[in-house]
C-alpha atoms as one frame of an Amber mdcrd trajectory, in Angstrom:
protein
  62.977  11.231  14.818  61.946  14.109  17.340  58.282  13.650  18.769  57.251
  16.998  16.914  58.826  16.036  13.743  56.910  12.602  13.868  53.543  14.281
  14.775  54.020  16.605  11.861  54.787  13.672   9.474  51.926  11.869  10.734
  49.515  15.071  10.371  50.858  15.446   6.806  49.891  11.924   5.925  46.523
  11.873   7.765  45.381  15.334   6.360  46.105  14.044   2.663  43.784  11.099
   3.055  40.359  11.572   1.261  37.618  12.345   3.750  34.432   9.987   3.748
  32.704  11.993   6.325  30.096  13.503   4.215  29.575  10.111   2.711  28.878
   8.365   5.849  26.737  11.128   7.311  23.165   9.741   7.943  20.383  11.221
   6.392  17.998  13.143   8.876  14.209  12.672   8.367  11.824  14.459  10.565
   8.281  12.863  11.080   5.217  14.896  12.398   2.820  12.676  14.503   0.337
  15.425  15.183  -0.688  18.927  14.086   0.348  20.600  17.281   4.112  19.673
  17.090   4.608  22.381  14.348   2.741  24.851  16.764   4.943  24.099  19.322
   8.286  23.633  17.313   9.316  19.886  17.623   9.154  16.684  15.504   7.532
  13.530  16.949  10.247  11.412  15.632  13.481  12.116  14.094  15.193   9.172
  12.127  18.812   9.636  11.685  20.403   6.646   9.643  18.985   3.537  11.423
  18.144   5.069  14.618  14.839   6.639  15.708  14.337   9.481  18.469  10.961
   9.406  19.712  10.110  12.653  21.361   8.064  12.329  24.666   4.659  10.833
  24.534   2.660  12.432  27.354  -0.172  10.374  28.913  -3.035  11.050  31.549
  -5.651   8.614  32.757  -7.609   7.941  36.007  -4.224   6.456  37.736  -0.656
   5.803  36.506  -1.413   2.410  35.358  -3.590   3.927  33.046  -1.143   6.418
  31.957   1.263   3.727  31.658  -1.141   1.712  29.391  -1.778   4.661  27.187
   1.876   5.752  26.745   3.236   2.302  25.660   0.078   1.681  23.449   0.681
   4.837  21.695   4.561   4.045  21.718   3.717   0.715  20.260   2.062   2.383
  17.525   4.749   4.464  16.554   7.164   1.479  16.513   4.747  -0.304  13.788
   4.675   2.735  11.714   8.508   2.269  11.260   8.438  -1.596  11.266  10.073
  -1.677  14.675   9.353  -3.704  17.994   9.830  -3.189  21.505  13.095  -5.392
  21.494  14.608  -2.583  19.579  14.255   0.196  22.120  18.040   1.052  23.317
  17.102   4.050  25.782  14.384   5.029  27.511  13.521   8.141  29.501  10.638
   8.671  31.672   9.232  11.564  33.231   6.668  11.396  35.761   4.631  13.549
  38.330   4.314  10.897  40.968   7.426   8.208  41.123   5.716   6.294  43.828
   2.536   5.641  41.731   5.250   4.789  38.918   6.828   2.375  40.590   3.647
   0.568  41.432   3.010   0.346  37.968   6.255  -1.437  37.054   4.366  -4.729
  36.373   2.086  -3.010  33.767   5.317  -1.539  32.022   7.222  -4.599  32.005
   4.500  -6.324  30.091   5.424  -4.146  26.800   8.806  -5.473  26.867   8.824
  -9.216  25.744  11.194 -11.614  27.033  12.444  -9.026  29.722  14.508  -7.358
  26.843  14.326  -3.829  28.746  15.990  -0.654  27.297  18.509   1.231  29.279
  16.299   3.770  31.382  16.182   6.801  33.315  13.345   8.031  35.658  12.920
  11.341  36.488  10.103  12.867  38.967   9.072  16.215  37.847   6.719  19.041
  39.311   4.352  18.987  35.858   4.539  17.908  32.423   3.339  19.843  29.394
  -0.244  19.199  30.051  -1.286  19.546  33.819  -3.485  16.144  33.015  -0.421
  14.181  32.086   0.982  12.064  34.743   3.973  10.206  32.587   6.009  11.425
  29.491   8.237   8.757  27.751  10.639   8.924  25.168  12.616   6.572  23.417
  15.761   5.882  21.102  15.041   2.822  18.724  17.798   1.132  16.831  16.273
  -0.264  13.556  17.187  -3.404  12.027
């Protein structure tokens, strides 16, 4: 059989098989964490199947350690709301206005992740965050059980 004939035969077999894609598509549910979200046009948390996508939580404070404590405390509360824990955080993106200060605050951040079960993480220094008083913004992807 020529390669083209084989391809066409396989394509015909595949195309007549019932599609289960619609059945497998996860429900997408948006959760508002604060009234300002609709003003800006975003959802604080979007649940897609067994995955939570947590929008960036921005925090300020007298220094970076205070900002780290505030952000991770708020993120912890979001996890609790969905019956999750820190060991289910699979991806983290951190935006900061001062990378050197964030590096010095690593010990404070690490206390949030028990048993050193850290997520994949990317840290980015930016000129400013949404609020001029914010030092840090953290977004997460969480795998629910």
